[in-house]
mmCIF file of C-alpha atoms in Angstrom:
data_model
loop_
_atom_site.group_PDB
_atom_site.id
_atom_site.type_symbol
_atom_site.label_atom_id
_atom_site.label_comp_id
_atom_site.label_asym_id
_atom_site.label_seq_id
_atom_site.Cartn_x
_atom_site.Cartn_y
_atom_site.Cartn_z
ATOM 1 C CA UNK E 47 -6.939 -21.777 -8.107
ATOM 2 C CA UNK E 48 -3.505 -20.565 -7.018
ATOM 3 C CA UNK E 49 -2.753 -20.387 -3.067
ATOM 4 C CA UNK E 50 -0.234 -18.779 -0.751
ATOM 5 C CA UNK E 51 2.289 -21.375 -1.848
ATOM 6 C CA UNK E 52 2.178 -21.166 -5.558
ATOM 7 C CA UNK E 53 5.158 -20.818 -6.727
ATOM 8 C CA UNK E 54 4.363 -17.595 -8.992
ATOM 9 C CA UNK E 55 2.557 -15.993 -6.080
ATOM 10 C CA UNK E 56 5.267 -16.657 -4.176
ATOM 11 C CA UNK E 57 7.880 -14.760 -7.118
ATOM 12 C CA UNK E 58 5.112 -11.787 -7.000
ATOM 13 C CA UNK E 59 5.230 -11.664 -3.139
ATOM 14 C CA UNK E 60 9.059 -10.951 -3.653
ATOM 15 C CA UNK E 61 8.226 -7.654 -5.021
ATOM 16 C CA UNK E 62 7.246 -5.763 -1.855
ATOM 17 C CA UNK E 63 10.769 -5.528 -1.242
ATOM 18 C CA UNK E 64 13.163 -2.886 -2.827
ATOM 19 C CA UNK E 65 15.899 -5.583 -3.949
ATOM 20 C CA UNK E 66 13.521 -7.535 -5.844
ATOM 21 C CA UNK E 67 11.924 -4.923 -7.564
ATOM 22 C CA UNK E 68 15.223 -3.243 -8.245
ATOM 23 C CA UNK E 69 16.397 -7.131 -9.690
ATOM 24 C CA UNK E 70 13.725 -7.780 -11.985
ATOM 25 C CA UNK E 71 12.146 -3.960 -12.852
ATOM 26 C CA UNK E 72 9.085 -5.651 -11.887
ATOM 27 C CA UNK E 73 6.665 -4.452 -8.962
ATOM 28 C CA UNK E 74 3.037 -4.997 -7.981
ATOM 29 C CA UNK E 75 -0.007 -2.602 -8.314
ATOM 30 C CA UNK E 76 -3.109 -3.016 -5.933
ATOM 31 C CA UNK E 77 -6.996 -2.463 -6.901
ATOM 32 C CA UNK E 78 -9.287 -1.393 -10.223
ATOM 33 C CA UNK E 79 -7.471 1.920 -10.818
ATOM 34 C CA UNK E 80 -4.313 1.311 -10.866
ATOM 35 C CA UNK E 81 -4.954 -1.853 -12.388
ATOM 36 C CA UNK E 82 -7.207 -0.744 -15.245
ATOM 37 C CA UNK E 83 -4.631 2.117 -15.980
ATOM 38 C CA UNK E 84 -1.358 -0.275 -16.119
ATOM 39 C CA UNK E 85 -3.119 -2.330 -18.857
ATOM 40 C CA UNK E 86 -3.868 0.580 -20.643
ATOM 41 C CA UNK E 87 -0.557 1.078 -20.799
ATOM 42 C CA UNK E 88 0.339 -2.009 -21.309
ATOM 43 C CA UNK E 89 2.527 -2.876 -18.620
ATOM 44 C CA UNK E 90 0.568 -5.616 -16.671
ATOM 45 C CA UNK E 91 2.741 -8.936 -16.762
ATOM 46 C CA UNK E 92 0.664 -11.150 -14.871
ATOM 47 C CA UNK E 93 -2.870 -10.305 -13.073
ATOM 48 C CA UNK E 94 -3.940 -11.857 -9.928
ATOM 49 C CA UNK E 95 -7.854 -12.041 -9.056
ATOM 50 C CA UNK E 96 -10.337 -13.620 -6.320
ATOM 51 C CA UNK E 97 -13.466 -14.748 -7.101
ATOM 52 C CA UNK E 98 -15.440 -11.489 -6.366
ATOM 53 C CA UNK E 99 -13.469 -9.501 -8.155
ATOM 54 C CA UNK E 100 -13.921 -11.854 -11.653
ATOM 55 C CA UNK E 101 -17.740 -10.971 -11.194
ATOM 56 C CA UNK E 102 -16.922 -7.398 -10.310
ATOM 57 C CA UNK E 103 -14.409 -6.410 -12.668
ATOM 58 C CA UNK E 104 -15.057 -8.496 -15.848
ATOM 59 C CA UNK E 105 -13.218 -5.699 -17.877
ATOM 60 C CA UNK E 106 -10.144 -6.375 -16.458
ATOM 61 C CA UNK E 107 -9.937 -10.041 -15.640
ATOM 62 C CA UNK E 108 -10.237 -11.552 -18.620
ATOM 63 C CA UNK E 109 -6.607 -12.167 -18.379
ATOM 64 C CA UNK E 110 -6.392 -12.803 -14.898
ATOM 65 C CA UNK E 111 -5.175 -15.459 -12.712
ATOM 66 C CA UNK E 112 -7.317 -16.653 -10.195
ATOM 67 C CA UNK E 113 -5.963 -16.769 -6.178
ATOM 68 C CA UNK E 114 -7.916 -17.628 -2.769
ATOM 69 C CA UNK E 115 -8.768 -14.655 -0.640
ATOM 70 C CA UNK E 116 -6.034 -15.654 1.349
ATOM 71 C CA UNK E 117 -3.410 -15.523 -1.736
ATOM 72 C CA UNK E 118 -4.579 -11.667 -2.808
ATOM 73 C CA UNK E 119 -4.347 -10.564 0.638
ATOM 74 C CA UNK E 120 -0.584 -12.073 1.141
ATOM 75 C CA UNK E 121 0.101 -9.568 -2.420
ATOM 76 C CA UNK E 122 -2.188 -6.582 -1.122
ATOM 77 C CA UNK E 123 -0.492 -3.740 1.177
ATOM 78 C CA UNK E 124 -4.216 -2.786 2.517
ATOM 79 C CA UNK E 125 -6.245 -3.790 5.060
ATOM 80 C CA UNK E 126 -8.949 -4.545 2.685
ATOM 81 C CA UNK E 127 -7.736 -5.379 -0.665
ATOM 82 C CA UNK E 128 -9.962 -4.695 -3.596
ATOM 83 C CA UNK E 129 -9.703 -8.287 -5.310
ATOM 84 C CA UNK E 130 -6.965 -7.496 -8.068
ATOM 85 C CA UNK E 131 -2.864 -7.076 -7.659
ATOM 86 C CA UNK E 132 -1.118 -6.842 -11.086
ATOM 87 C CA UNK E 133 2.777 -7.678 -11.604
ATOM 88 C CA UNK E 134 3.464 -4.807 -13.637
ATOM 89 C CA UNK E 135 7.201 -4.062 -15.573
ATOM 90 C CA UNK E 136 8.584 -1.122 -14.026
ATOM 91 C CA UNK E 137 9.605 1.784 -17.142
ATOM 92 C CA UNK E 138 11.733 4.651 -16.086
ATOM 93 C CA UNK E 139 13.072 7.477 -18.443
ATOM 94 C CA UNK E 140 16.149 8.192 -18.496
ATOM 95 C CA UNK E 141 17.025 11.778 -17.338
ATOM 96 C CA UNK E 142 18.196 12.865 -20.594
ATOM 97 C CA UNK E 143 15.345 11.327 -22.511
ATOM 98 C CA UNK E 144 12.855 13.382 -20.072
ATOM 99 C CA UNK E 145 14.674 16.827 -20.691
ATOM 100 C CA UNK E 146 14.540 16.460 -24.441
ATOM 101 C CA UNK E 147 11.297 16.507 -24.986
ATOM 102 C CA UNK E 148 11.410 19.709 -23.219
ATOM 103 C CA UNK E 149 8.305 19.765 -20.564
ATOM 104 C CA UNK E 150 6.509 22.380 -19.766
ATOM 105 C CA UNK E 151 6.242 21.758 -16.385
ATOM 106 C CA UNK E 152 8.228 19.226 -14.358
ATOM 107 C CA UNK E 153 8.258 17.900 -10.649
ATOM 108 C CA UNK E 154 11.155 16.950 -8.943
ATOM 109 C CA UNK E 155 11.063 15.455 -5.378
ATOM 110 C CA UNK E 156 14.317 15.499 -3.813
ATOM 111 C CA UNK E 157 14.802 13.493 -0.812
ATOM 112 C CA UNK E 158 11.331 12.325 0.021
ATOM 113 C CA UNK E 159 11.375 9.919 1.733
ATOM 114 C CA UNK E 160 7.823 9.259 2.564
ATOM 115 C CA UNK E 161 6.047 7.193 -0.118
ATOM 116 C CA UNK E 162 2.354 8.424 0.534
ATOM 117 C CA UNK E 163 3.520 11.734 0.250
ATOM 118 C CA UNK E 164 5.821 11.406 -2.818
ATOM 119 C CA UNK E 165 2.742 9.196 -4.422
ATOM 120 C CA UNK E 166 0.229 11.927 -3.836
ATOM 121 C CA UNK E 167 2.670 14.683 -5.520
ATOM 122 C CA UNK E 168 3.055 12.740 -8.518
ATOM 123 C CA UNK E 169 -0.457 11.724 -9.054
ATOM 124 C CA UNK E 170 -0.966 16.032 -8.414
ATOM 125 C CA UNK E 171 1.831 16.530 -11.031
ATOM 126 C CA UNK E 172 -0.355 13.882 -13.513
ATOM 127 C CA UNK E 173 -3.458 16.072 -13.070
ATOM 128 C CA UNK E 174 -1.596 19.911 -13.121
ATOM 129 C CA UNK E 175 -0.533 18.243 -16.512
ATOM 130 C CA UNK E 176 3.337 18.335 -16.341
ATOM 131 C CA UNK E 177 5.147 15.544 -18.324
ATOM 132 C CA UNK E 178 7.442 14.310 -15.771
ATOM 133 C CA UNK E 179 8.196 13.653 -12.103
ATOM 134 C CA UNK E 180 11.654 12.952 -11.273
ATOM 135 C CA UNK E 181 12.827 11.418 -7.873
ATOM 136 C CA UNK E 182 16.038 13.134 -7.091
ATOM 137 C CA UNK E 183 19.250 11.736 -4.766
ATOM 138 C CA UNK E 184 18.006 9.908 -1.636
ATOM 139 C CA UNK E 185 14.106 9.934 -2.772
ATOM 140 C CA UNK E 186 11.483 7.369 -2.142
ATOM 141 C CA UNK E 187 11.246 4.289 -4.558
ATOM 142 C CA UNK E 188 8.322 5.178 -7.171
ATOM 143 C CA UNK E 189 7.217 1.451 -7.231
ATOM 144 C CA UNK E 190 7.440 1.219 -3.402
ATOM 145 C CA UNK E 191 3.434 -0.072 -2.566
ATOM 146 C CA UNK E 192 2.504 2.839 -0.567
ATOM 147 C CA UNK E 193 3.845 5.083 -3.297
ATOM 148 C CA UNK E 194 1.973 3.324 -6.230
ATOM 149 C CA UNK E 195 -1.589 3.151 -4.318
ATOM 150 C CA UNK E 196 -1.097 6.857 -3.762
ATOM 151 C CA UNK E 197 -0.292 7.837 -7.029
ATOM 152 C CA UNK E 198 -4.000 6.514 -8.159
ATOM 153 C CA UNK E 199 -2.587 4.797 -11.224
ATOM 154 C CA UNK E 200 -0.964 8.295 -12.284
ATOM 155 C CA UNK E 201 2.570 6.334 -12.058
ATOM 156 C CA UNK E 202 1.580 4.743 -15.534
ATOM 157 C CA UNK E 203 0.667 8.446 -17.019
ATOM 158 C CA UNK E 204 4.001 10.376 -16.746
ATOM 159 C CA UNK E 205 7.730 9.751 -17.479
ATOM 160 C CA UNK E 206 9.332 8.773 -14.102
ATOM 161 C CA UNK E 207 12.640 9.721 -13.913
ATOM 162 C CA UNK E 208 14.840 8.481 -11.274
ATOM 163 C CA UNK E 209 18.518 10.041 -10.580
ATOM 164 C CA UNK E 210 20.746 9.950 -7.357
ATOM 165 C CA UNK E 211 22.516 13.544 -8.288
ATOM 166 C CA UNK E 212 19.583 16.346 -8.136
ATOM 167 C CA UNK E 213 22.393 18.961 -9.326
ATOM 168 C CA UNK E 214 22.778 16.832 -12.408
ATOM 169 C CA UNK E 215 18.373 17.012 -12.612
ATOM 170 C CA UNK E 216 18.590 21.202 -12.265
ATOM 171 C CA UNK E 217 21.402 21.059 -14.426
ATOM 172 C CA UNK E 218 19.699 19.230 -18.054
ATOM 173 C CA UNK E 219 16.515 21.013 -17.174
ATOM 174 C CA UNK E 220 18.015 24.496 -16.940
ATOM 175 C CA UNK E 221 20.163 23.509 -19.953
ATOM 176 C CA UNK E 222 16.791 22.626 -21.607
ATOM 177 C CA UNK E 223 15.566 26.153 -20.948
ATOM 178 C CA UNK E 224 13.215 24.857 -18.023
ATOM 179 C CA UNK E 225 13.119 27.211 -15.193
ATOM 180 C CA UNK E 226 13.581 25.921 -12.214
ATOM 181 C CA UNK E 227 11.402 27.359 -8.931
ATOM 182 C CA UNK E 228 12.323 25.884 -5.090
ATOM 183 C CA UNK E 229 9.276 25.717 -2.826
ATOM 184 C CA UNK E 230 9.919 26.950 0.717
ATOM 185 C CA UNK E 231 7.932 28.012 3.486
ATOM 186 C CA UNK E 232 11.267 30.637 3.468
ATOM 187 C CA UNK E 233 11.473 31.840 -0.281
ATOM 188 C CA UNK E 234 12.316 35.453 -1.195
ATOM 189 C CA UNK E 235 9.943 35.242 -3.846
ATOM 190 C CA UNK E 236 5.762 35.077 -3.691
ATOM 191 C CA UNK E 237 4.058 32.610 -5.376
ATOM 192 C CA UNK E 238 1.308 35.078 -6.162
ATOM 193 C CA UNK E 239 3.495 38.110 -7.112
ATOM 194 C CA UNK E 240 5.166 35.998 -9.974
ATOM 195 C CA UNK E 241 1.799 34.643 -11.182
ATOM 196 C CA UNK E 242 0.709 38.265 -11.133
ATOM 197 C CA UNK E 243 4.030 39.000 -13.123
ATOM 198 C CA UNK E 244 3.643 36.683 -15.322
ATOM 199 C CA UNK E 245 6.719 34.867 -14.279
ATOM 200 C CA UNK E 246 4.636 31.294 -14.329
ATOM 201 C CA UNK E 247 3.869 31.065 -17.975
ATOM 202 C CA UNK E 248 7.533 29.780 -19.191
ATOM 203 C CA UNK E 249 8.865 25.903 -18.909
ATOM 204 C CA UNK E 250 9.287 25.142 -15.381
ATOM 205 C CA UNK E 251 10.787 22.639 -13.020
ATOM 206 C CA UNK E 252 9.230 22.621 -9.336
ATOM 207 C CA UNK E 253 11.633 21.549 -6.733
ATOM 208 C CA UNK E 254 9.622 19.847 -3.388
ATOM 209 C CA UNK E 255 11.798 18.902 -0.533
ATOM 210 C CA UNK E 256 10.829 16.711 2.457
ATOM 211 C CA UNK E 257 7.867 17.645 4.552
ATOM 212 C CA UNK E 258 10.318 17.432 7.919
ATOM 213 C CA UNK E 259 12.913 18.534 6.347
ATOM 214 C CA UNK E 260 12.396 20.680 3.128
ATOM 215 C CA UNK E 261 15.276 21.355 0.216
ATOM 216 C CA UNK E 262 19.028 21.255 1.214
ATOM 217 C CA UNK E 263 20.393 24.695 1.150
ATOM 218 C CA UNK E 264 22.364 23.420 -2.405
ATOM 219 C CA UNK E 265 19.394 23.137 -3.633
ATOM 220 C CA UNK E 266 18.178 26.237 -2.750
ATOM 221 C CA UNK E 267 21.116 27.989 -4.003
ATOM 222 C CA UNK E 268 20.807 26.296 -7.420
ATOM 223 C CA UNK E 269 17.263 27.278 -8.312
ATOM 224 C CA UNK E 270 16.254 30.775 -10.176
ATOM 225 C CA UNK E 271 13.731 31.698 -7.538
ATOM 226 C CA UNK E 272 13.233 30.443 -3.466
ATOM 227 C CA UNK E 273 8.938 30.771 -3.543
ATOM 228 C CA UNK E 274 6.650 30.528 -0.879
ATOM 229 C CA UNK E 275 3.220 29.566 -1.118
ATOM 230 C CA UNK E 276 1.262 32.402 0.747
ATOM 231 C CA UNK E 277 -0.226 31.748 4.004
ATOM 232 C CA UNK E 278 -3.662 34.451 4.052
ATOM 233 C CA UNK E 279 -5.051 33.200 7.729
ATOM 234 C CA UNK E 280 -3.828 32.013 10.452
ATOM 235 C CA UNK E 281 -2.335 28.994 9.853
ATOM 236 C CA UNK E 282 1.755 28.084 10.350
ATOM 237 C CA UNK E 283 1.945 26.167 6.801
ATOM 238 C CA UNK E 284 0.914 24.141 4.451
ATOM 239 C CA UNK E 285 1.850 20.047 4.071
ATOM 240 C CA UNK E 286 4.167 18.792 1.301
ATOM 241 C CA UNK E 287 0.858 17.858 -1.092
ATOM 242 C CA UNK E 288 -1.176 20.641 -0.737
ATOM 243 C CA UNK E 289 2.169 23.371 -1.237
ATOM 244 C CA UNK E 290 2.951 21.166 -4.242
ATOM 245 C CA UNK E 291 -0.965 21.279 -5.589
ATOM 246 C CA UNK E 292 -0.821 25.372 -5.538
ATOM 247 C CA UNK E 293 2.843 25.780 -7.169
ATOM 248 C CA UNK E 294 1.746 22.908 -10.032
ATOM 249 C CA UNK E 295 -1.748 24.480 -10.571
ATOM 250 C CA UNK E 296 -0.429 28.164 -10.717
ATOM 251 C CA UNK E 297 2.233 27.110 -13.386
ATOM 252 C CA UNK E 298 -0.275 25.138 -15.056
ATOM 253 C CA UNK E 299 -2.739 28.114 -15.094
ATOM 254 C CA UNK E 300 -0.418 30.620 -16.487
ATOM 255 C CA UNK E 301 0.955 28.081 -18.770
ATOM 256 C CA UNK E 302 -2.400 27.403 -20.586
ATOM 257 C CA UNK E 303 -2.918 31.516 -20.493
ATOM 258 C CA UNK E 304 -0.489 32.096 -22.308
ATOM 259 C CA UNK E 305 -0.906 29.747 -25.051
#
């Protein structure tokens, strides 16, 4: 049973940091879900399980190496580790590659810096349905832990897209014929009078910015339409996930009513 100091949990402790993921496109996914949905897509490269989790999870360990308590927990980012981390090859899409297959509807997170919340608007993105999420200029690494326990294993069901210029992301998708839609608390547009329009139905891009900080004012100035998410009681606003779960579910909507 491999320990602490085996040398290839040792190589897979490497990947909490950036460097080392960046290095060997390699990084580490914690628990059943996000386990059982990397080896559906077949992207697990080595799977690490404890004793309780064998008897738990025989579906998935029949593969697996086995590690002390002690050896899991030194992988795991949680207090409480579920049994199971998985060394799984990292797969981005290209930007171009993304845009050409056209998507319907799109997320892009520019500048967010905060993993939980950039892994909660993807795995929203997965479930509204849109194709890709795309982590603009300064964003959050995709494969950082926090990110990939967030995203509930919905990493593994979109094409992540990762590109340091976000004009060049607004730029292919508009070229595409995407439309792309900047949520802000300040936007001239409401989300409800285009849904009523019918102004949600076409391709669309979403742009999120950072919860402290929101979109640059480039950004701003480069979309088709600045849209706030109406606010019908009392309170000041909405956080980053839940404005990102209304845009995403009224494009979705309209999209499916008008096919």
């Amino acid at each position: 049973m491999f320990t602490q100091r085996t040398p290839r949990v040792v190589a897979a402790r490497r990947l909490q940091r950036r460097r080392d993921r960046d290095a060997t496109g390699r990084f580490l996914a914690e628990g059943p879900q996000a386990v059982r949905e990397a080896l559906r897509a077949s992207r697990v490269r080595e799977l690490f399980a404890t004793g309780a989790a064998f008897e738990r999870y025989p579906e998935l360990t029949r593969d697996a190496t086995p590690v002390t308590e002690d050896a899991l927990a030194s992988l795991a980012g949680t207090v409480q580790p579920q049994g199971l981390v998985a060394v799984c090859e990292a797969a981005d899409v290209p930007l171009d590659r993304a845009v050409a297959r056209t998507p319907r509807l799109t997320a892009v997170l520019a500048e967010i810096r905060d993993p939980g919340n950039a892994g909660t608007v993807l795995r929203t993105a997965d479930a509204a349905g849109a194709a890709a999420v795309v982590f603009a200029g300064d964003a959050v690494d995709p494969y950082n832990g926090k990110c990939v326990r967030a995203s509930a294993g919905s990493l593994f069901h979109v094409d992540v897209v990762r590109e340091r210029d976000p004009h060049a992301v607004v730029a292919a998708l508009r070229g595409a014929g995407v439309r792309i839609l900047a949520a802000t608390g300040y936007g001239d547009a409401d989300l409800d009078d285009l849904a009523d329009a019918g102004e949600l139905a076409a391709p669309t891009a979403w742009l999120f910015g950072s919860e402290a900080h929101g979109l640059p004012d480039d950004l701003l100035a480069a979309a088709d339409r600045r849209v706030r998410v109406p606010i019908h009681g009392a309170a000041e606003s909405l956080n980053l996930a839940a404005a990102a779960a209304v845009c995403l579910y009224s494009s979705a909507r309209a999209q499916r009513s008008s096919r």
